[in-house]
PDB file of C-alpha atoms in Angstrom:
ATOM      1  CA  MET V 277     -46.257  -6.060 -10.638  1.00  0.00           C
ATOM      2  CA  ASN V 278     -45.111  -7.221 -14.059  1.00  0.00           C
ATOM      3  CA  THR V 279     -44.849  -4.546 -16.798  1.00  0.00           C
ATOM      4  CA  PRO V 280     -46.121  -5.196 -20.325  1.00  0.00           C
ATOM      5  CA  LEU V 281     -42.563  -5.446 -21.540  1.00  0.00           C
ATOM      6  CA  GLN V 282     -41.751  -8.228 -19.027  1.00  0.00           C
ATOM      7  CA  VAL V 283     -44.889 -10.094 -20.003  1.00  0.00           C
ATOM      8  CA  GLY V 284     -44.082  -9.666 -23.646  1.00  0.00           C
ATOM      9  CA  ALA V 285     -40.549 -10.926 -23.161  1.00  0.00           C
ATOM     10  CA  VAL V 286     -41.681 -14.113 -21.306  1.00  0.00           C
ATOM     11  CA  ALA V 287     -44.305 -14.785 -23.954  1.00  0.00           C
ATOM     12  CA  ALA V 288     -41.648 -14.272 -26.745  1.00  0.00           C
ATOM     13  CA  ALA V 289     -39.224 -16.604 -24.918  1.00  0.00           C
ATOM     14  CA  GLY V 290     -42.003 -19.224 -24.528  1.00  0.00           C
ATOM     15  CA  THR V 291     -42.618 -18.987 -28.239  1.00  0.00           C
ATOM     16  CA  VAL V 292     -38.990 -19.481 -29.053  1.00  0.00           C
ATOM     17  CA  LEU V 293     -38.886 -22.478 -26.687  1.00  0.00           C
ATOM     18  CA  ARG V 294     -41.911 -24.150 -28.397  1.00  0.00           C
ATOM     19  CA  ARG V 295     -40.550 -23.411 -31.897  1.00  0.00           C
ATOM     20  CA  ASP V 296     -37.078 -24.962 -31.122  1.00  0.00           C
ATOM     21  CA  LEU V 297     -38.748 -28.063 -29.565  1.00  0.00           C
ATOM     22  CA  LEU V 298     -40.854 -28.489 -32.578  1.00  0.00           C
ATOM     23  CA  LEU V 299     -37.849 -28.205 -34.901  1.00  0.00           C
ATOM     24  CA  ALA V 300     -35.905 -30.600 -32.754  1.00  0.00           C
ATOM     25  CA  CYS V 301     -38.592 -33.256 -33.192  1.00  0.00           C
ATOM     26  CA  ARG V 302     -37.987 -33.022 -36.944  1.00  0.00           C
ATOM     27  CA  ARG V 303     -34.241 -33.420 -36.533  1.00  0.00           C
ATOM     28  CA  PRO V 304     -33.695 -36.004 -33.814  1.00  0.00           C
ATOM     29  CA  GLY V 305     -30.175 -36.747 -34.944  1.00  0.00           C
ATOM     30  CA  GLU V 306     -28.840 -33.475 -33.665  1.00  0.00           C
ATOM     31  CA  TRP V 307     -29.785 -34.129 -29.964  1.00  0.00           C
ATOM     32  CA  LEU V 308     -29.358 -37.984 -30.044  1.00  0.00           C
ATOM     33  CA  GLN V 309     -25.725 -37.656 -31.271  1.00  0.00           C
ATOM     34  CA  PRO V 310     -24.327 -36.151 -27.992  1.00  0.00           C
ATOM     35  CA  LEU V 311     -26.153 -38.820 -25.860  1.00  0.00           C
ATOM     36  CA  ALA V 312     -24.743 -41.607 -28.084  1.00  0.00           C
ATOM     37  CA  PHE V 313     -21.250 -40.048 -27.852  1.00  0.00           C
ATOM     38  CA  PHE V 314     -21.499 -39.875 -24.160  1.00  0.00           C
ATOM     39  CA  LEU V 315     -22.557 -43.532 -23.716  1.00  0.00           C
ATOM     40  CA  ILE V 316     -19.808 -44.688 -26.185  1.00  0.00           C
ATOM     41  CA  VAL V 317     -17.063 -42.826 -24.386  1.00  0.00           C
ATOM     42  CA  THR V 318     -17.999 -43.975 -20.890  1.00  0.00           C
ATOM     43  CA  LEU V 319     -18.362 -47.585 -21.962  1.00  0.00           C
ATOM     44  CA  LEU V 320     -14.892 -47.521 -23.626  1.00  0.00           C
ATOM     45  CA  PHE V 321     -13.171 -47.072 -20.271  1.00  0.00           C
ATOM     46  CA  PRO V 322     -13.918 -50.602 -18.982  1.00  0.00           C
ATOM     47  CA  LEU V 323     -12.824 -51.967 -22.306  1.00  0.00           C
ATOM     48  CA  ALA V 324      -9.544 -50.057 -22.421  1.00  0.00           C
ATOM     49  CA  LEU V 325      -8.645 -50.752 -18.687  1.00  0.00           C
ATOM     50  CA  ASP V 326      -8.491 -53.698 -16.451  1.00  0.00           C
ATOM     51  CA  PRO V 327     -12.151 -54.353 -15.470  1.00  0.00           C
ATOM     52  CA  GLU V 328     -11.338 -54.259 -11.783  1.00  0.00           C
ATOM     53  CA  PRO V 329     -14.209 -52.757  -9.943  1.00  0.00           C
ATOM     54  CA  ALA V 330     -12.023 -50.740  -7.580  1.00  0.00           C
ATOM     55  CA  LEU V 331     -10.119 -49.245 -10.536  1.00  0.00           C
ATOM     56  CA  LEU V 332     -13.251 -48.409 -12.447  1.00  0.00           C
ATOM     57  CA  ARG V 333     -14.838 -46.878  -9.448  1.00  0.00           C
ATOM     58  CA  GLU V 334     -11.765 -44.639  -9.012  1.00  0.00           C
ATOM     59  CA  ILE V 335     -11.687 -43.347 -12.590  1.00  0.00           C
ATOM     60  CA  ALA V 336     -15.573 -42.988 -12.773  1.00  0.00           C
ATOM     61  CA  PRO V 337     -15.714 -39.250 -11.822  1.00  0.00           C
ATOM     62  CA  ALA V 338     -13.036 -38.348 -14.486  1.00  0.00           C
ATOM     63  CA  ALA V 339     -14.566 -40.540 -17.079  1.00  0.00           C
ATOM     64  CA  LEU V 340     -18.119 -39.098 -16.548  1.00  0.00           C
ATOM     65  CA  TRP V 341     -17.058 -35.458 -16.516  1.00  0.00           C
ATOM     66  CA  VAL V 342     -14.757 -35.628 -19.482  1.00  0.00           C
ATOM     67  CA  ALA V 343     -17.376 -37.420 -21.453  1.00  0.00           C
ATOM     68  CA  LEU V 344     -20.045 -34.856 -20.315  1.00  0.00           C
ATOM     69  CA  LEU V 345     -17.672 -31.904 -21.381  1.00  0.00           C
ATOM     70  CA  LEU V 346     -16.953 -33.381 -24.746  1.00  0.00           C
ATOM     71  CA  ALA V 347     -20.609 -34.343 -25.474  1.00  0.00           C
ATOM     72  CA  SER V 348     -21.712 -30.885 -24.477  1.00  0.00           C
ATOM     73  CA  MET V 349     -19.230 -29.244 -26.854  1.00  0.00           C
ATOM     74  CA  LEU V 350     -20.253 -31.588 -29.597  1.00  0.00           C
ATOM     75  CA  ALA V 351     -23.856 -30.386 -29.229  1.00  0.00           C
ATOM     76  CA  LEU V 352     -23.078 -26.644 -29.134  1.00  0.00           C
ATOM     77  CA  ASP V 353     -22.368 -26.464 -32.767  1.00  0.00           C
ATOM     78  CA  PHE V 354     -26.103 -26.659 -33.523  1.00  0.00           C
ATOM     79  CA  LEU V 355     -27.115 -24.038 -30.965  1.00  0.00           C
ATOM     80  CA  PHE V 356     -27.216 -20.863 -33.239  1.00  0.00           C
ATOM     81  CA  ARG V 357     -26.000 -22.211 -36.530  1.00  0.00           C
ATOM     82  CA  GLU V 358     -29.299 -22.797 -38.387  1.00  0.00           C
ATOM     83  CA  ASP V 359     -30.936 -19.706 -37.036  1.00  0.00           C
ATOM     84  CA  GLY V 360     -27.857 -17.707 -38.046  1.00  0.00           C
ATOM     85  CA  ARG V 361     -27.972 -18.976 -41.619  1.00  0.00           C
ATOM     86  CA  ASP V 362     -31.675 -18.385 -42.233  1.00  0.00           C
ATOM     87  CA  GLY V 363     -31.773 -14.919 -40.648  1.00  0.00           C
ATOM     88  CA  THR V 364     -33.853 -15.895 -37.602  1.00  0.00           C
ATOM     89  CA  LEU V 365     -31.309 -14.401 -35.219  1.00  0.00           C
ATOM     90  CA  GLU V 366     -31.418 -11.036 -37.128  1.00  0.00           C
ATOM     91  CA  GLN V 367     -35.162 -10.994 -36.659  1.00  0.00           C
ATOM     92  CA  PHE V 368     -34.735 -11.733 -32.935  1.00  0.00           C
ATOM     93  CA  ALA V 369     -32.416  -8.798 -32.722  1.00  0.00           C
ATOM     94  CA  LEU V 370     -34.829  -6.470 -34.377  1.00  0.00           C
ATOM     95  CA  SER V 371     -37.979  -7.814 -32.757  1.00  0.00           C
ATOM     96  CA  GLY V 372     -37.968  -5.250 -29.880  1.00  0.00           C
ATOM     97  CA  GLN V 373     -37.783  -7.974 -27.296  1.00  0.00           C
ATOM     98  CA  PRO V 374     -34.745  -8.500 -24.898  1.00  0.00           C
ATOM     99  CA  PHE V 375     -32.316 -10.257 -27.205  1.00  0.00           C
ATOM    100  CA  SER V 376     -30.673 -12.003 -24.182  1.00  0.00           C
ATOM    101  CA  ALA V 377     -34.040 -13.493 -23.047  1.00  0.00           C
ATOM    102  CA  LEU V 378     -34.639 -15.007 -26.540  1.00  0.00           C
ATOM    103  CA  LEU V 379     -31.139 -16.507 -26.613  1.00  0.00           C
ATOM    104  CA  LEU V 380     -31.654 -17.739 -23.092  1.00  0.00           C
ATOM    105  CA  ALA V 381     -34.810 -19.568 -24.219  1.00  0.00           C
ATOM    106  CA  LYS V 382     -32.795 -21.114 -27.039  1.00  0.00           C
ATOM    107  CA  THR V 383     -30.104 -22.233 -24.636  1.00  0.00           C
ATOM    108  CA  PHE V 384     -32.632 -23.671 -22.287  1.00  0.00           C
ATOM    109  CA  THR V 385     -34.217 -25.605 -25.091  1.00  0.00           C
ATOM    110  CA  HIS V 386     -30.710 -26.815 -26.097  1.00  0.00           C
ATOM    111  CA  TRP V 387     -30.047 -28.050 -22.554  1.00  0.00           C
ATOM    112  CA  LEU V 388     -33.443 -29.787 -22.376  1.00  0.00           C
ATOM    113  CA  LEU V 389     -32.554 -31.765 -25.489  1.00  0.00           C
ATOM    114  CA  THR V 390     -28.977 -32.452 -24.894  1.00  0.00           C
ATOM    115  CA  GLY V 391     -27.880 -31.734 -21.288  1.00  0.00           C
ATOM    116  CA  LEU V 392     -30.855 -33.196 -19.534  1.00  0.00           C
ATOM    117  CA  PRO V 393     -30.609 -36.621 -21.161  1.00  0.00           C
ATOM    118  CA  LEU V 394     -26.947 -36.706 -20.248  1.00  0.00           C
ATOM    119  CA  VAL V 395     -27.804 -35.848 -16.643  1.00  0.00           C
ATOM    120  CA  ILE V 396     -30.429 -38.769 -16.610  1.00  0.00           C
ATOM    121  CA  VAL V 397     -27.993 -41.361 -18.104  1.00  0.00           C
ATOM    122  CA  GLY V 398     -24.951 -40.162 -16.145  1.00  0.00           C
ATOM    123  CA  PRO V 399     -25.789 -41.836 -12.879  1.00  0.00           C
ATOM    124  CA  LEU V 400     -26.553 -45.123 -14.725  1.00  0.00           C
ATOM    125  CA  ALA V 401     -23.110 -44.875 -16.384  1.00  0.00           C
ATOM    126  CA  ALA V 402     -21.554 -44.239 -12.968  1.00  0.00           C
ATOM    127  CA  VAL V 403     -23.178 -47.435 -11.622  1.00  0.00           C
ATOM    128  CA  ALA V 404     -21.834 -49.271 -14.698  1.00  0.00           C
ATOM    129  CA  LEU V 405     -18.389 -48.042 -13.850  1.00  0.00           C
ATOM    130  CA  GLY V 406     -18.697 -49.484 -10.319  1.00  0.00           C
ATOM    131  CA  ALA V 407     -20.277 -46.620  -8.390  1.00  0.00           C
ATOM    132  CA  PRO V 408     -22.605 -47.800  -5.557  1.00  0.00           C
ATOM    133  CA  VAL V 409     -26.266 -47.185  -5.951  1.00  0.00           C
ATOM    134  CA  ARG V 410     -26.364 -44.872  -2.865  1.00  0.00           C
ATOM    135  CA  ALA V 411     -24.147 -42.383  -4.911  1.00  0.00           C
ATOM    136  CA  ILE V 412     -26.836 -41.808  -7.605  1.00  0.00           C
ATOM    137  CA  PRO V 413     -28.498 -38.747  -5.794  1.00  0.00           C
ATOM    138  CA  GLY V 414     -25.067 -36.952  -5.413  1.00  0.00           C
ATOM    139  CA  VAL V 415     -23.851 -37.846  -8.969  1.00  0.00           C
ATOM    140  CA  LEU V 416     -27.275 -36.641 -10.293  1.00  0.00           C
ATOM    141  CA  ALA V 417     -27.138 -33.297  -8.531  1.00  0.00           C
ATOM    142  CA  ALA V 418     -23.486 -32.687  -9.621  1.00  0.00           C
ATOM    143  CA  LEU V 419     -24.272 -33.492 -13.333  1.00  0.00           C
ATOM    144  CA  LEU V 420     -27.437 -31.367 -13.217  1.00  0.00           C
ATOM    145  CA  LEU V 421     -25.632 -28.196 -11.921  1.00  0.00           C
ATOM    146  CA  GLY V 422     -22.578 -28.855 -14.083  1.00  0.00           C
ATOM    147  CA  SER V 423     -24.509 -29.385 -17.268  1.00  0.00           C
ATOM    148  CA  VAL V 424     -26.441 -26.103 -16.749  1.00  0.00           C
ATOM    149  CA  SER V 425     -23.149 -24.199 -16.399  1.00  0.00           C
ATOM    150  CA  LEU V 426     -21.614 -25.901 -19.467  1.00  0.00           C
ATOM    151  CA  SER V 427     -24.614 -25.138 -21.538  1.00  0.00           C
ATOM    152  CA  LEU V 428     -24.678 -21.347 -20.555  1.00  0.00           C
ATOM    153  CA  ILE V 429     -20.964 -20.966 -21.030  1.00  0.00           C
ATOM    154  CA  GLY V 430     -21.171 -22.808 -24.333  1.00  0.00           C
ATOM    155  CA  ALA V 431     -23.766 -20.273 -25.579  1.00  0.00           C
ATOM    156  CA  ILE V 432     -21.060 -17.525 -25.441  1.00  0.00           C
ATOM    157  CA  GLY V 433     -18.684 -19.585 -27.455  1.00  0.00           C
ATOM    158  CA  ALA V 434     -21.391 -20.488 -29.918  1.00  0.00           C
ATOM    159  CA  GLY V 435     -22.277 -16.890 -30.375  1.00  0.00           C
ATOM    160  CA  LEU V 436     -18.581 -15.871 -30.849  1.00  0.00           C
ATOM    161  CA  THR V 437     -17.982 -18.540 -33.588  1.00  0.00           C
ATOM    162  CA  LEU V 438     -21.355 -18.047 -35.336  1.00  0.00           C
ATOM    163  CA  GLY V 439     -19.991 -16.379 -38.394  1.00  0.00           C
ATOM    164  CA  LEU V 440     -17.261 -18.979 -38.954  1.00  0.00           C
ATOM    165  CA  ARG V 441     -17.732 -21.780 -41.430  1.00  0.00           C
ATOM    166  CA  ARG V 442     -15.584 -24.241 -39.436  1.00  0.00           C
ATOM    167  CA  GLY V 443     -15.851 -22.844 -35.860  1.00  0.00           C
ATOM    168  CA  GLY V 444     -15.931 -26.216 -34.186  1.00  0.00           C
ATOM    169  CA  ALA V 445     -12.245 -26.431 -33.347  1.00  0.00           C
ATOM    170  CA  LEU V 446     -12.137 -22.759 -32.223  1.00  0.00           C
ATOM    171  CA  LEU V 447     -15.233 -23.190 -30.226  1.00  0.00           C
ATOM    172  CA  SER V 448     -13.532 -26.066 -28.331  1.00  0.00           C
ATOM    173  CA  LEU V 449     -10.393 -23.910 -27.750  1.00  0.00           C
ATOM    174  CA  LEU V 450     -12.464 -21.132 -26.415  1.00  0.00           C
ATOM    175  CA  LEU V 451     -14.740 -23.298 -24.037  1.00  0.00           C
ATOM    176  CA  LEU V 452     -12.151 -25.633 -22.549  1.00  0.00           C
ATOM    177  CA  PRO V 453     -10.486 -23.058 -20.261  1.00  0.00           C
ATOM    178  CA  LEU V 454     -13.891 -21.656 -19.179  1.00  0.00           C
ATOM    179  CA  SER V 455     -15.118 -25.070 -18.502  1.00  0.00           C
ATOM    180  CA  VAL V 456     -12.349 -26.121 -16.148  1.00  0.00           C
ATOM    181  CA  PRO V 457     -14.048 -24.887 -12.930  1.00  0.00           C
ATOM    182  CA  ALA V 458     -17.150 -26.827 -13.670  1.00  0.00           C
ATOM    183  CA  LEU V 459     -15.046 -29.873 -14.505  1.00  0.00           C
ATOM    184  CA  ILE V 460     -13.067 -29.682 -11.193  1.00  0.00           C
ATOM    185  CA  PHE V 461     -15.930 -29.145  -8.902  1.00  0.00           C
ATOM    186  CA  GLY V 462     -18.180 -31.569 -10.725  1.00  0.00           C
ATOM    187  CA  ALA V 463     -15.584 -34.344 -10.661  1.00  0.00           C
ATOM    188  CA  ARG V 464     -14.878 -33.654  -6.945  1.00  0.00           C
ATOM    189  CA  ALA V 465     -18.525 -33.830  -6.026  1.00  0.00           C
ATOM    190  CA  THR V 466     -18.968 -37.059  -7.971  1.00  0.00           C
ATOM    191  CA  GLN V 467     -15.907 -38.527  -6.311  1.00  0.00           C
ATOM    192  CA  LEU V 468     -17.160 -37.673  -2.787  1.00  0.00           C
ATOM    193  CA  ALA V 469     -20.636 -39.126  -3.620  1.00  0.00           C
ATOM    194  CA  ILE V 470     -19.063 -42.337  -4.839  1.00  0.00           C
ATOM    195  CA  MET V 471     -16.953 -42.482  -1.686  1.00  0.00           C
ATOM    196  CA  GLY V 472     -19.925 -42.053   0.489  1.00  0.00           C
ATOM    197  CA  GLU V 473     -18.690 -38.790   1.975  1.00  0.00           C
ATOM    198  CA  SER V 474     -20.499 -35.446   2.004  1.00  0.00           C
ATOM    199  CA  ALA V 475     -20.334 -33.579  -1.347  1.00  0.00           C
ATOM    200  CA  THR V 476     -22.153 -30.463  -0.061  1.00  0.00           C
ATOM    201  CA  ASP V 477     -19.302 -28.044  -0.401  1.00  0.00           C
ATOM    202  CA  ALA V 478     -18.537 -29.047  -3.952  1.00  0.00           C
ATOM    203  CA  LEU V 479     -22.247 -28.907  -4.909  1.00  0.00           C
ATOM    204  CA  TYR V 480     -22.459 -25.362  -3.339  1.00  0.00           C
ATOM    205  CA  LEU V 481     -19.604 -24.347  -5.536  1.00  0.00           C
ATOM    206  CA  LEU V 482     -21.269 -25.874  -8.654  1.00  0.00           C
ATOM    207  CA  GLY V 483     -24.524 -24.140  -7.681  1.00  0.00           C
ATOM    208  CA  ALA V 484     -22.716 -20.783  -7.384  1.00  0.00           C
ATOM    209  CA  LEU V 485     -21.155 -21.323 -10.737  1.00  0.00           C
ATOM    210  CA  ALA V 486     -24.535 -22.117 -12.303  1.00  0.00           C
ATOM    211  CA  VAL V 487     -26.066 -18.961 -10.751  1.00  0.00           C
ATOM    212  CA  LEU V 488     -23.170 -16.859 -12.011  1.00  0.00           C
ATOM    213  CA  SER V 489     -23.439 -18.335 -15.503  1.00  0.00           C
ATOM    214  CA  LEU V 490     -27.152 -17.829 -15.539  1.00  0.00           C
ATOM    215  CA  THR V 491     -26.670 -14.158 -14.605  1.00  0.00           C
ATOM    216  CA  LEU V 492     -23.883 -13.288 -16.967  1.00  0.00           C
ATOM    217  CA  ALA V 493     -23.912 -15.707 -19.856  1.00  0.00           C
ATOM    218  CA  PRO V 494     -27.090 -14.543 -21.513  1.00  0.00           C
ATOM    219  CA  LEU V 495     -25.913 -11.014 -21.640  1.00  0.00           C
ATOM    220  CA  ALA V 496     -22.474 -12.140 -22.967  1.00  0.00           C
ATOM    221  CA  ALA V 497     -24.011 -14.453 -25.530  1.00  0.00           C
ATOM    222  CA  ALA V 498     -26.307 -11.718 -26.870  1.00  0.00           C
ATOM    223  CA  ALA V 499     -23.310  -9.366 -27.288  1.00  0.00           C
ATOM    224  CA  ALA V 500     -21.288 -12.160 -29.031  1.00  0.00           C
ATOM    225  CA  VAL V 501     -24.162 -12.905 -31.447  1.00  0.00           C
ATOM    226  CA  ARG V 502     -24.558  -9.285 -32.245  1.00  0.00           C
ATOM    227  CA  ILE V 503     -20.913  -8.999 -33.068  1.00  0.00           C
ATOM    228  CA  SER V 504     -21.081 -12.098 -35.257  1.00  0.00           C
ATOM    229  CA  LEU V 505     -24.163 -10.732 -37.111  1.00  0.00           C
ATOM    230  CA  GLU V 506     -22.472  -7.430 -37.958  1.00  0.00           C
TER     231      GLU V 506
END
């Protein structure tokens, strides 16, 4: 049976979710920019290399996941910045609701606006790079699990660099080492899907990483934001 505190936390998280979606509709450039960056980077590979289908198919996993990682980091600069400036995060911390739940709602909204569009467009970019159509389900599953992990891990870095005026470079340095497992497993799962082989093992590892991130990242992000607010 749910306690009043649990019900209140869910209601508060839902309010944060609706608020951030409404604000995002007023600032479409913030969430369209990572999508445009992802498309440009993936489309540059055929222009920079020999447009041989076999070669493009071979580099497709690396191209997709490097572009996904860079686009995800590009979007993270907006995650807590505005709310940190106007004092909203301080109000969240003093609201009496679980701070980690409120930040998780913000991270989920951020993933809906930036990560989910990349997941949807990613398989189409893979096909454009020579991947067979039958690989779309495997590529989609890998991008879905990987993007969730990248957003949750990114929330920690965004919290740590919240108080810095130019934290973009430091944010990238903090997140790149933490994102390596998702990059490796995701590229491997994508490669196996393109080759027509079973990507189950790699997807299981990506799923485990996503669950681990979902368990620990909100708590770590809450601690990081509290440190930045002090």
